[in-house]
XYZ file of C-alpha atoms in Angstrom:
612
model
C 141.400 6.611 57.652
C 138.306 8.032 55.726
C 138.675 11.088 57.778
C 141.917 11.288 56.001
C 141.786 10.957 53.164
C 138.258 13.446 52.885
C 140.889 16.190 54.601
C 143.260 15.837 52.811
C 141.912 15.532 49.413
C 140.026 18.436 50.304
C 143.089 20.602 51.338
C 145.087 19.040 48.283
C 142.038 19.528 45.712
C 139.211 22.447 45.987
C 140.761 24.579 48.410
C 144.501 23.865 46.295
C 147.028 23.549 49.114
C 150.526 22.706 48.312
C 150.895 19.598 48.764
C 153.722 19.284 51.372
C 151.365 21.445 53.576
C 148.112 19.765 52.680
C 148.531 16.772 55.111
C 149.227 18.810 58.233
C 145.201 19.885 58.733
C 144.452 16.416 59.015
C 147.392 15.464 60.633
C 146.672 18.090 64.021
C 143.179 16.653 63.859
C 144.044 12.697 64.078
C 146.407 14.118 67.139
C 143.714 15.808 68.142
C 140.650 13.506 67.689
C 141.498 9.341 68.168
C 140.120 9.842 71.860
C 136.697 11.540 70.712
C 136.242 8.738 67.092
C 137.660 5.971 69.173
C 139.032 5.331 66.118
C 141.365 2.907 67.169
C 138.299 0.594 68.355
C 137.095 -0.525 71.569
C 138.357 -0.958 75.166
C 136.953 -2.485 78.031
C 136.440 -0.153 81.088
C 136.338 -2.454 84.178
C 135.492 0.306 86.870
C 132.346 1.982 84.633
C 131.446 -1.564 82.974
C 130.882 0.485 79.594
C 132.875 0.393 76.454
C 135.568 2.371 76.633
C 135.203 4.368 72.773
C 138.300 6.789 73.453
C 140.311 4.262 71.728
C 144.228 3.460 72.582
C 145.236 5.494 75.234
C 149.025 6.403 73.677
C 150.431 9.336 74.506
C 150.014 12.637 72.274
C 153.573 12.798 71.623
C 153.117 8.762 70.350
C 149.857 9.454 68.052
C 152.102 12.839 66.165
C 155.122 10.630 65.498
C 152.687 7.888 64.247
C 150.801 10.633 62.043
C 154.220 12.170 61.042
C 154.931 8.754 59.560
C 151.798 8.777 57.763
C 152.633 12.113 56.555
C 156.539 10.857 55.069
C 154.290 8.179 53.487
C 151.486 10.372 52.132
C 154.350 12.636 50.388
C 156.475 9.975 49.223
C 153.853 8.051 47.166
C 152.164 11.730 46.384
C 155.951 12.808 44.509
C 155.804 9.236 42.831
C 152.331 9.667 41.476
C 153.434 13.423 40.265
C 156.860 12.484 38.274
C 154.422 9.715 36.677
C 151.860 11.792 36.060
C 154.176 15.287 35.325
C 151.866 17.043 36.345
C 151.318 19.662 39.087
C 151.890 19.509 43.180
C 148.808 20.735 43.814
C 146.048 19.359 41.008
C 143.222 16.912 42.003
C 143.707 13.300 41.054
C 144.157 9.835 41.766
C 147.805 10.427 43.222
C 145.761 12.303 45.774
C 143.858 10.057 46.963
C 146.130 6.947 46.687
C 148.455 9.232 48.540
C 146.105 9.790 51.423
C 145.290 6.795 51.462
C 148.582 5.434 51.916
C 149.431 7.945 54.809
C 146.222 7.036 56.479
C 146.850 3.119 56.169
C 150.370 3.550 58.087
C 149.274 6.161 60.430
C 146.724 3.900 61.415
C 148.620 0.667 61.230
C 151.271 2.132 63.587
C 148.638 3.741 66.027
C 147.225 0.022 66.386
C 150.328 -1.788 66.664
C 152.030 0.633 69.221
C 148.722 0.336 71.194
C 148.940 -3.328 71.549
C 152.504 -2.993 72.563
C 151.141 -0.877 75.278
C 148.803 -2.835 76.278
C 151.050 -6.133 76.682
C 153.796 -3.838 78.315
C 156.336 -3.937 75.579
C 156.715 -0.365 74.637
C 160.269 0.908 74.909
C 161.337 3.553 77.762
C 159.476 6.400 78.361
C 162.540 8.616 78.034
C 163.550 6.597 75.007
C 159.983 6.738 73.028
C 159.625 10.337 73.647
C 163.195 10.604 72.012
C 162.465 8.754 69.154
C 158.795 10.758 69.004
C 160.037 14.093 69.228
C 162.929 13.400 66.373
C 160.191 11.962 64.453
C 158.238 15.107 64.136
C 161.281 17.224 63.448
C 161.024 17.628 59.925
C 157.421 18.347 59.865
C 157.904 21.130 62.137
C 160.791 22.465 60.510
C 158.543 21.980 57.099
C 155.560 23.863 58.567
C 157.465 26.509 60.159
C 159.268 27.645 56.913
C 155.905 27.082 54.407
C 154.613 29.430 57.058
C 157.142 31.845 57.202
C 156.788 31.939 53.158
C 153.275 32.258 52.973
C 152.736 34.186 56.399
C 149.918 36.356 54.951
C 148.108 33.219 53.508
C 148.945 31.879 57.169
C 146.943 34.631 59.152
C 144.254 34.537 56.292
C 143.817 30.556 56.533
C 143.765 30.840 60.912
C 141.091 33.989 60.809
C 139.286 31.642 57.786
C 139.300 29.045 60.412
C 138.235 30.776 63.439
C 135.526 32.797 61.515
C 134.192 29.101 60.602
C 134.275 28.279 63.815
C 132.865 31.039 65.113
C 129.973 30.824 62.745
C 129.488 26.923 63.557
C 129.044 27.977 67.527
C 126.393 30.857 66.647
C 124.202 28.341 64.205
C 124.605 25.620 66.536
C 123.195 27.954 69.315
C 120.525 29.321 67.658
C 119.002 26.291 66.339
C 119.081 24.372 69.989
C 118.047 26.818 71.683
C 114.958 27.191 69.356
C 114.549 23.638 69.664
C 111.547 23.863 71.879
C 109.632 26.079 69.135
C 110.685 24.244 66.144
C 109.870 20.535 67.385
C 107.124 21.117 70.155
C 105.807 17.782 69.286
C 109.317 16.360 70.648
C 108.767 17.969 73.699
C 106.857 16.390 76.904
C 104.263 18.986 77.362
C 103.149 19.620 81.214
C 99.781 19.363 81.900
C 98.797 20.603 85.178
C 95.513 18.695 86.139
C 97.229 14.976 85.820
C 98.191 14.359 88.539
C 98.484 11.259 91.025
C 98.382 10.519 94.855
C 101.387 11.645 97.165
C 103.211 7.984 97.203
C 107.171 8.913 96.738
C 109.097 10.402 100.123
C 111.007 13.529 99.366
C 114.576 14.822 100.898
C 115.306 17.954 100.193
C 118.699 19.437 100.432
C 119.264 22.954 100.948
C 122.656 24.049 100.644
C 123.838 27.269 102.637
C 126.080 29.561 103.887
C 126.037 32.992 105.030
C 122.049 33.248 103.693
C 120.266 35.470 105.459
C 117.177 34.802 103.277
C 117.154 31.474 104.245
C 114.155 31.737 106.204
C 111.746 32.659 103.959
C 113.266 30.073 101.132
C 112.435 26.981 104.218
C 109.109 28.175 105.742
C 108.275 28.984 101.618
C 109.174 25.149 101.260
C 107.123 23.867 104.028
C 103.822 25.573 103.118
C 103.844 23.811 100.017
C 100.674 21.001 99.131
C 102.996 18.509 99.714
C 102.188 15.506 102.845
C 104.875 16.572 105.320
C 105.143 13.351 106.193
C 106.728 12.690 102.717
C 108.863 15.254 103.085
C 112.362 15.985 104.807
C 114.477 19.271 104.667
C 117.947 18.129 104.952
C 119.637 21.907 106.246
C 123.484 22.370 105.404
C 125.238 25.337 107.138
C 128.794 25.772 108.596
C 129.644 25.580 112.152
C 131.420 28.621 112.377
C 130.767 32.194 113.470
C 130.686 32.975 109.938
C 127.176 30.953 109.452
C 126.425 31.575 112.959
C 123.426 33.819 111.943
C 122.249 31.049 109.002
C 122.364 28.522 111.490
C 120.381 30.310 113.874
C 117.686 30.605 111.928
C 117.245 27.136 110.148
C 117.873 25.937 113.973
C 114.768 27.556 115.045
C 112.543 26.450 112.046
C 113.805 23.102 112.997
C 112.365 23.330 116.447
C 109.140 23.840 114.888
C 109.065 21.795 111.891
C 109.958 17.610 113.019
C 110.794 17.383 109.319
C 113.701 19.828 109.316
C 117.395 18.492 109.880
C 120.032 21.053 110.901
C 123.576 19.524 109.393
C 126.682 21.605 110.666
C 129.834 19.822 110.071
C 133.207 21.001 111.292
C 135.672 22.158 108.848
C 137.241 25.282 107.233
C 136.674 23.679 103.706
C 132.798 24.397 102.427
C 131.182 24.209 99.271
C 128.330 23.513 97.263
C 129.237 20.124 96.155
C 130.873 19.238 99.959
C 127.426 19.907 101.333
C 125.873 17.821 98.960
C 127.195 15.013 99.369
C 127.685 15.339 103.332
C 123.900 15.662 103.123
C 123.345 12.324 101.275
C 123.544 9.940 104.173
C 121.238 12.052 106.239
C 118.600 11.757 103.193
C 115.937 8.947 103.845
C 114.274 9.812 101.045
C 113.435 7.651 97.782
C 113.949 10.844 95.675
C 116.763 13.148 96.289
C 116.065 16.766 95.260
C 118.245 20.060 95.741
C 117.026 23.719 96.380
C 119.315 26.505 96.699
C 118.923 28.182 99.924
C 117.258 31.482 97.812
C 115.277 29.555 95.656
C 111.702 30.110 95.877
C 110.173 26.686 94.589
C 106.620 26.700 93.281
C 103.608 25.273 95.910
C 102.666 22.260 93.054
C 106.345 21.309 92.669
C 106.419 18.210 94.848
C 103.385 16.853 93.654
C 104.233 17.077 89.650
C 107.493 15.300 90.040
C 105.821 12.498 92.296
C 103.538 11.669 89.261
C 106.607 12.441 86.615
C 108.103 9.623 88.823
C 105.146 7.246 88.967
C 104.325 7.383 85.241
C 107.979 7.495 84.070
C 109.419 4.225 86.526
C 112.822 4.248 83.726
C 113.479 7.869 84.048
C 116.268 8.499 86.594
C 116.137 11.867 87.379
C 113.857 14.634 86.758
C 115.014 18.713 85.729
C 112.881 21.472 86.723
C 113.074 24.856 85.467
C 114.551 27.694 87.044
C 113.990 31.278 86.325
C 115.450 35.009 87.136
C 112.876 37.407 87.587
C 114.178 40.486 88.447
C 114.872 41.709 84.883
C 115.743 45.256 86.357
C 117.998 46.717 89.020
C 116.552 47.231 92.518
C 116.240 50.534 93.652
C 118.998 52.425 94.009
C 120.039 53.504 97.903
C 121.097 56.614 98.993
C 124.650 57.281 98.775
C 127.100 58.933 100.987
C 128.448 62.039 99.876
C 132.366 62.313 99.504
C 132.916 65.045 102.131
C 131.349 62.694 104.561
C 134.225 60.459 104.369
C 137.166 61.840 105.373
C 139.506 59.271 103.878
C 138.315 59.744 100.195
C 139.927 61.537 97.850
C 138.105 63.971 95.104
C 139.118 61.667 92.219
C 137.606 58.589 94.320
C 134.159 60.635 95.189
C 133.577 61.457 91.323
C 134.917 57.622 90.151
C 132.864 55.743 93.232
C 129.323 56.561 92.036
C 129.827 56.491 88.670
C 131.510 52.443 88.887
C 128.626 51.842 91.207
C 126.031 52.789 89.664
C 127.575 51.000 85.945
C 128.265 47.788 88.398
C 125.466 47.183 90.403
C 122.331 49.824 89.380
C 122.338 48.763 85.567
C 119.717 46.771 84.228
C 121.209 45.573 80.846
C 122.809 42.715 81.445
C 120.239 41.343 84.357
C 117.330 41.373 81.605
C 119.657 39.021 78.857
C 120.734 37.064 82.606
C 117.230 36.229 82.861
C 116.220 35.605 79.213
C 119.344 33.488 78.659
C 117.896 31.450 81.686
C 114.683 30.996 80.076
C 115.959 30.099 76.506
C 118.406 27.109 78.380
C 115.627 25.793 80.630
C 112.166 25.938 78.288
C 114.439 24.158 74.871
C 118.236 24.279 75.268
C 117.890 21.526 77.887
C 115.026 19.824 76.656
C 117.329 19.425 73.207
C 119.857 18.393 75.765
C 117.802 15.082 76.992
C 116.841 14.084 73.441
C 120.408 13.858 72.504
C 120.965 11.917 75.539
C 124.045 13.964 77.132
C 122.850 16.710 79.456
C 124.320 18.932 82.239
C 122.318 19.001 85.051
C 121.323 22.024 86.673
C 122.419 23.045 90.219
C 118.896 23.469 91.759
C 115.495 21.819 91.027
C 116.823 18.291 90.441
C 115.599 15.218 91.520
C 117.211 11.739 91.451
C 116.169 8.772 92.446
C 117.988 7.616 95.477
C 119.634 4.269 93.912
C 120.508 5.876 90.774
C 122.113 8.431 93.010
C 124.010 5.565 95.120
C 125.048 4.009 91.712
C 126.810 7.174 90.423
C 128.445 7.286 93.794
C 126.890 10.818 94.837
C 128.586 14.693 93.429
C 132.229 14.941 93.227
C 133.018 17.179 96.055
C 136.212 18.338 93.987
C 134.213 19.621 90.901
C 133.251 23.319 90.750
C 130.003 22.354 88.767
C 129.502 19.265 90.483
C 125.883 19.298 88.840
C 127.530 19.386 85.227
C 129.644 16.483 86.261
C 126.587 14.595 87.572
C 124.416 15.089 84.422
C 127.658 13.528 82.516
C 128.125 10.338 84.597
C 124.232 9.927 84.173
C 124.820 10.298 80.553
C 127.580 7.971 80.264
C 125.272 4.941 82.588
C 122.360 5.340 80.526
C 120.273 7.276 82.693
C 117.475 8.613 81.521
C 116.509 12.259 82.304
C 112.953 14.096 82.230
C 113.316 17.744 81.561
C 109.977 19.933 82.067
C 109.264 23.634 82.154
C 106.085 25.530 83.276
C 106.128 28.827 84.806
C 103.808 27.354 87.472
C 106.258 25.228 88.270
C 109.262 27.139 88.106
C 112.170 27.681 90.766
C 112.345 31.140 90.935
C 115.974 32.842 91.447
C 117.520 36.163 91.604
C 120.372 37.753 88.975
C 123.742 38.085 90.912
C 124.077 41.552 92.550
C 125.955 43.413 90.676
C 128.007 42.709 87.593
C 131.670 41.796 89.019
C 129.160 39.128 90.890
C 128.365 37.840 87.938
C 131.743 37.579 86.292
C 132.734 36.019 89.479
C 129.964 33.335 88.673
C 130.574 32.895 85.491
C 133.934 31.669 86.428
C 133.262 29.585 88.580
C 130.743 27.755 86.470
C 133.560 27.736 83.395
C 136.192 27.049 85.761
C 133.928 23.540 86.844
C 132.955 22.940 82.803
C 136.988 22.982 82.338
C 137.413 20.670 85.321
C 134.884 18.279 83.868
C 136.566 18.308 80.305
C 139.883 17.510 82.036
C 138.215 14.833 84.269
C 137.663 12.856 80.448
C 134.540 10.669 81.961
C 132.759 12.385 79.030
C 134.761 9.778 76.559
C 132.991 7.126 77.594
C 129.532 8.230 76.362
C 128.355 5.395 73.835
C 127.361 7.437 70.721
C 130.104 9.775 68.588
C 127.720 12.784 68.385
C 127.001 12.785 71.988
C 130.916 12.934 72.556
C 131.181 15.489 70.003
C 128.063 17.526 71.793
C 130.505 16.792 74.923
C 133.416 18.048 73.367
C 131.656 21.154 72.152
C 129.772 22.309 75.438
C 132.751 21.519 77.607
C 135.117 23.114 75.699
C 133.072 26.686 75.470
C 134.594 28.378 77.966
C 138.097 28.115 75.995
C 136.322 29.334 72.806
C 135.174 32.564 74.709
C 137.975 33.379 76.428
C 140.139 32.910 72.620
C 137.023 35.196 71.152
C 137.317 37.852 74.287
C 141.179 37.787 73.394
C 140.678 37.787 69.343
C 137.895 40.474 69.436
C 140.770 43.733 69.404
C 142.369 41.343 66.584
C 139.060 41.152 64.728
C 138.317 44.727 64.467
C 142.291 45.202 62.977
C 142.430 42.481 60.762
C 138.822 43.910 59.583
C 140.751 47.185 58.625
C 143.416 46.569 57.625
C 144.240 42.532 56.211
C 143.567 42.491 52.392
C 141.556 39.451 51.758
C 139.824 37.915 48.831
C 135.887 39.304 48.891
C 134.431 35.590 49.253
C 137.400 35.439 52.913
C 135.635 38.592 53.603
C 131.980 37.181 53.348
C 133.326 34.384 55.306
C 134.587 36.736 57.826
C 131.356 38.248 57.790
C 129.298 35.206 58.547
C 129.178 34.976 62.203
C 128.265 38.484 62.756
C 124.847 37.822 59.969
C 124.245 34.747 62.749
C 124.817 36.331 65.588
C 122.321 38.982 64.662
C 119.626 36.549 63.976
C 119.684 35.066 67.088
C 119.245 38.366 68.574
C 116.036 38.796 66.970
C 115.037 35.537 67.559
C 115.365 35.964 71.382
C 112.945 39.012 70.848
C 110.453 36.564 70.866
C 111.524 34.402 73.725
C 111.798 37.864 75.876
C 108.336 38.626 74.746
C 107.032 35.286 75.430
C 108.700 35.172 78.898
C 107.306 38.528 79.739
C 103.904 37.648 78.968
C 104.197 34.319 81.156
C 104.820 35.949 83.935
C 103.223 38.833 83.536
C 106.122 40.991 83.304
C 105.630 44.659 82.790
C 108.314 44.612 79.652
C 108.552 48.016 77.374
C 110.085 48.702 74.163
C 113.084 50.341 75.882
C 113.403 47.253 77.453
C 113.351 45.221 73.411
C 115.745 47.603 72.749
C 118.116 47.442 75.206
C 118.525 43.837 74.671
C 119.287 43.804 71.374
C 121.761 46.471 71.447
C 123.669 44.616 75.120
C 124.394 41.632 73.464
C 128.082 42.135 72.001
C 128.419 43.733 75.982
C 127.262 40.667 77.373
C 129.485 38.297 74.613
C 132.312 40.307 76.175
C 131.448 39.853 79.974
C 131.368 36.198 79.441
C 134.550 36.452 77.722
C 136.344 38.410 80.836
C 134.889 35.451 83.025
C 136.597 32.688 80.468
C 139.777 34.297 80.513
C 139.307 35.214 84.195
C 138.328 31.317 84.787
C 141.482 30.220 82.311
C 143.759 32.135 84.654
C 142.591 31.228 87.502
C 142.740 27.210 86.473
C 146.308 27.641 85.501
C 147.013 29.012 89.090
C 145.699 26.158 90.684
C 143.273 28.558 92.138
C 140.126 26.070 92.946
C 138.508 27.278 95.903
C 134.417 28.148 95.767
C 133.903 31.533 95.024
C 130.388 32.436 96.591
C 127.212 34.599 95.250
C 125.659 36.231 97.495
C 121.873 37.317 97.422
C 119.834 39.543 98.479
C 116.342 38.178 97.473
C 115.284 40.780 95.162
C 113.521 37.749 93.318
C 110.427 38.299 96.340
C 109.650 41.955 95.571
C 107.097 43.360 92.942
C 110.096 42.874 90.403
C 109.194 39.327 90.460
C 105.851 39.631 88.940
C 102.883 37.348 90.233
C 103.993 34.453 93.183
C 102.267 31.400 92.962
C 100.799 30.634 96.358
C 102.574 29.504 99.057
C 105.877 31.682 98.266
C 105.627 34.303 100.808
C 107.210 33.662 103.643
């Protein structure tokens, strides 16, 4: 109700709205936002044993006809208060707010009784109530549909006023959490290296792979660590098929020297991250549960930090290492064929081939902002993350304890980002999660081979976010700014596949729509915050470079600051690309391959221990 009545009294009074229109902004977002609020109170969840805040579940076509009826009632007593009044349809004043107030009150008071119909089974047909729905939010279709048709310039002006705002909202809201770690380093739980306790906690450690043929330096990388290797179990997933033949080859023969090292090959076309995951969890004996990608190259002290994170911190749950790209450039390039070698290629192809291939996979742009935006998530964006209490896990580098990984019944071997969808369960239980960064005890990881590889990432990873948004377990989180937070984050890959699409629109409307000069400051806005957080992340690069000991140069600066809209619009290719591809009903893992570039002299100094 107050959110209402502060809409609409703001579309009906400062901004000056007619009035007929001025109660459909609030009236999308009650539709819209009863499930985030919970503003219709309450419900018990029996299967998570948490309050269930997303409110009554009605349908959306139930909560517009209920708003719609609010709406009739907001412009009823609104007319009323202007004949008495004789005064304008748009001024400020008390028939405003009595107005919204009465709209609110029945919107709210039908919401709450159609709910409790619901819930006692007395709600009419389902082909019946969406009759009576759907006729019910006739007129205010028909209304908005010829207000917009009159005022169609004021239209696109109001929806690019909008999306600007929006737009500028996502870039402040990035730059100031992912500066969090600078600007409150007294929040954050500082490592220090020399406390450290005795070996007690038993480790598994599950390495996830297929088709890796680096896998044998990542294991024998693993098993020279400082860790007891009696406290420590590899857990080994590969395929049994002649695809993985050669992966399971070789984690077979470190097995046959190392008693610690469990081969897993289950049967089955169907593999994936999350399948191996959780086929691996009954083979873990292990009080902590950790993951490690089958490239990663963990750091020697590792192990031992997290066994005194967990010995010191007995309420924490689980426990987030960092994880960094190194190799800010492109590998070298190899020789390439010339065309009249291959018989079967054209003269168009032999003049297109190098040129794609060297703009695809020899380019170095986007694999130094890869690896900064990486360091930026991992030193503050996740650290903000934990304080707020909702936080998606990372893929590699976790631990969890082993009961709090029983209670949260394991990944969800359906999920695309089945660590995302961990990290919000956790958040929803309660669990408490330690996030720590410290380029001695970093995960080191390679940048995706070329750039289609990392579109095809990228996709994946929005692709799971959207899965996780549409799963809803997200609603259940206890506090309205961690749903919010939710809301935000899991909705992202929407918002940059709509900016990918809107970007050609943008640089029209720039040219050509006439628009007030405070719209066009407005419009303005996101690029002025935008370009701040570009020089902000000079910083971070710097910083990163200099811990670990990366030879960085100015043309390096540069080229980051100037690949930034390029990168914006890569992302955006992989959130329409990902938005596609979820319509389809196209779900199936899409791998990255690697070619561990992350272990050359592009990597900068290796701790000890990581050469295999």
């Amino acid at each position: 109700m107050v959110l209402h009545v502060a809409l609409t009294v703001l579309c009906a009074g400062p901004l000056a709205v007619e009035r007929q229109v001025a109660y459909l902004v609030p009236l999308a977002l009650a539709v819209l936002l009863p499930r985030t609020f919970g503003r219709a109170g309450p419900r018990q969840a029996v299967a998570v044993g948490l309050d269930d805040h997303r409110g009554v579940r009605l349908p959306r076509l139930v909560q517009f006809a209920c708003e719609a009826a609010g709406c009739y009632v907001y412009l009823a007593v609104g007319e009323v208060g202007t004949r008495l009044l004789g005064g304008a349809s748009t001024g400020a004043g008390w028939p405003v707010w009595v107005a919204a107030g009465a709209g609110a009150l029945a919107a709210s008071i039908a919401t709450l009784a159609l709910g409790r119909l619901g819930d006692t089974g007395r709600v009419a047909r389902p082909g019946r109530r969406r009759l009576v729905c759907g006729l019910a939010g006739v007129p205010i279709a028909a209304l908005l549909a010829v207000r917009a048709a009159e005022h169609h310039h004021a239209v696109v002006l109001g929806l690019w006023t909008g999306v600007s705002l929006l737009m500028l909202l996502v870039a402040v809201l990035t730059l100031v959490r992912g500066q969090y770690s600078w600007q409150h380093p007294e929040r954050v739980d500082h490592v220090d290296l020399a406390d450290t306790l005795a070996p007690r906690h038993r480790f598994s450690l599950i390495v996830p792979a297929r088709d890796e043929p680096i896998l044998g330096r990542t294991l024998t990388q693993v098993l020279a660590g400082d860790y007891p290797a009696d406290l420590l179990e590899l857990v080994v997933m590969v395929s049994h098929d002649e695809v993985d033949r050669p992966t399971r080859q070789i984690a077979e023969q470190i097995a046959a020297r190392h008693p610690n090292v469990r081969v897993v090959a289950p049967r089955g076309s169907r593999r994936s991250k999350p399948l191996s995951l959780e086929d691996a969890r009954r083979y873990c004996t292990g009080d902590l549960i950790g993951v490690v990608d089958a490239e990663s190259l963990i750091a020697e002290g590792l192990l031992s930090y997290v066994n005194t994170l967990a010995l010191r911190q007995s309420d924490v749950g689980i426990f987030q290492g960092g994880v960094q790209l190194m190799n800010v450039r492109a590998p070298a390039a190899e020789p390439t064929a010339d065309v009249h070698d291959d018989p079967t290629a054209t003269v168009g192809d032999g003049a297109a081939r190098p040129v794609l291939r060297r703009l695809d996979t020899d380019t170095s742009w986007w694999r130094a902002r890869n690896c900064l935006e990486y360091y930026i998530w991992f030193m503050s964006r996740l650290r903000f993350q934990a304080q707020a209490r909702f936080i998606p896990l990372g893929g590699n580098t976790v631990f969890i304890r082993r009961d709090v990984l029983d209670a949260l019944d394991g990944w969800d071997v359906s999920c695309l980002t089945e660590d995302c969808d961990l990290g919000v369960r956790a958040s929803v239980a309660g669990i408490r999660t330690t996030v720590f960064y410290h380029p001695d005890l970093t995960t080191r990881e390679e940048t995706p081979e070329s750039l289609t590889k990392l579109v095809v990432q990228r996709t994946r990873w929005m692709m799971g976010f959207m899965q996780v948004l549409f799963k809803g377990d997200w609603r259940l989180l206890p506090g309205t700014r961690q749903r919010l937070m939710a809301a935000e984050m899991l909705t992202m890959p929407f918002f940059q596949a709509t900016a990918g699409v809107l970007l050609p629109v943008s640089l029209v409307l720039t040219w050509f729509l006439a628009a007030p000069t405070g719209l066009v400051i407005v419009f303005c806005l996101p690029l002025g915050a935008t370009v701040m957080t570009v020089w902000s992340e000079q910083a971070a690069f710097r910083e990163f470079a200099e811990a670990y000991d990366l030879d960085i140069t100015w043309w390096d600066s540069t080229r980051l600051v100037f690949s930034a809209p390029l990168y914006q619009l890569v992302l955006s290719v992989a959130a329409v690309r990902a938005t596609l591809r979820l319509l389809r009903g196209h779900v199936d893992w899409e791998k990255t391959s690697h070619s561990g570039a992350h272990h050359g002299a592009g990597a900068g100094r290796v701790p000890a221990g990581a050469a295999s």
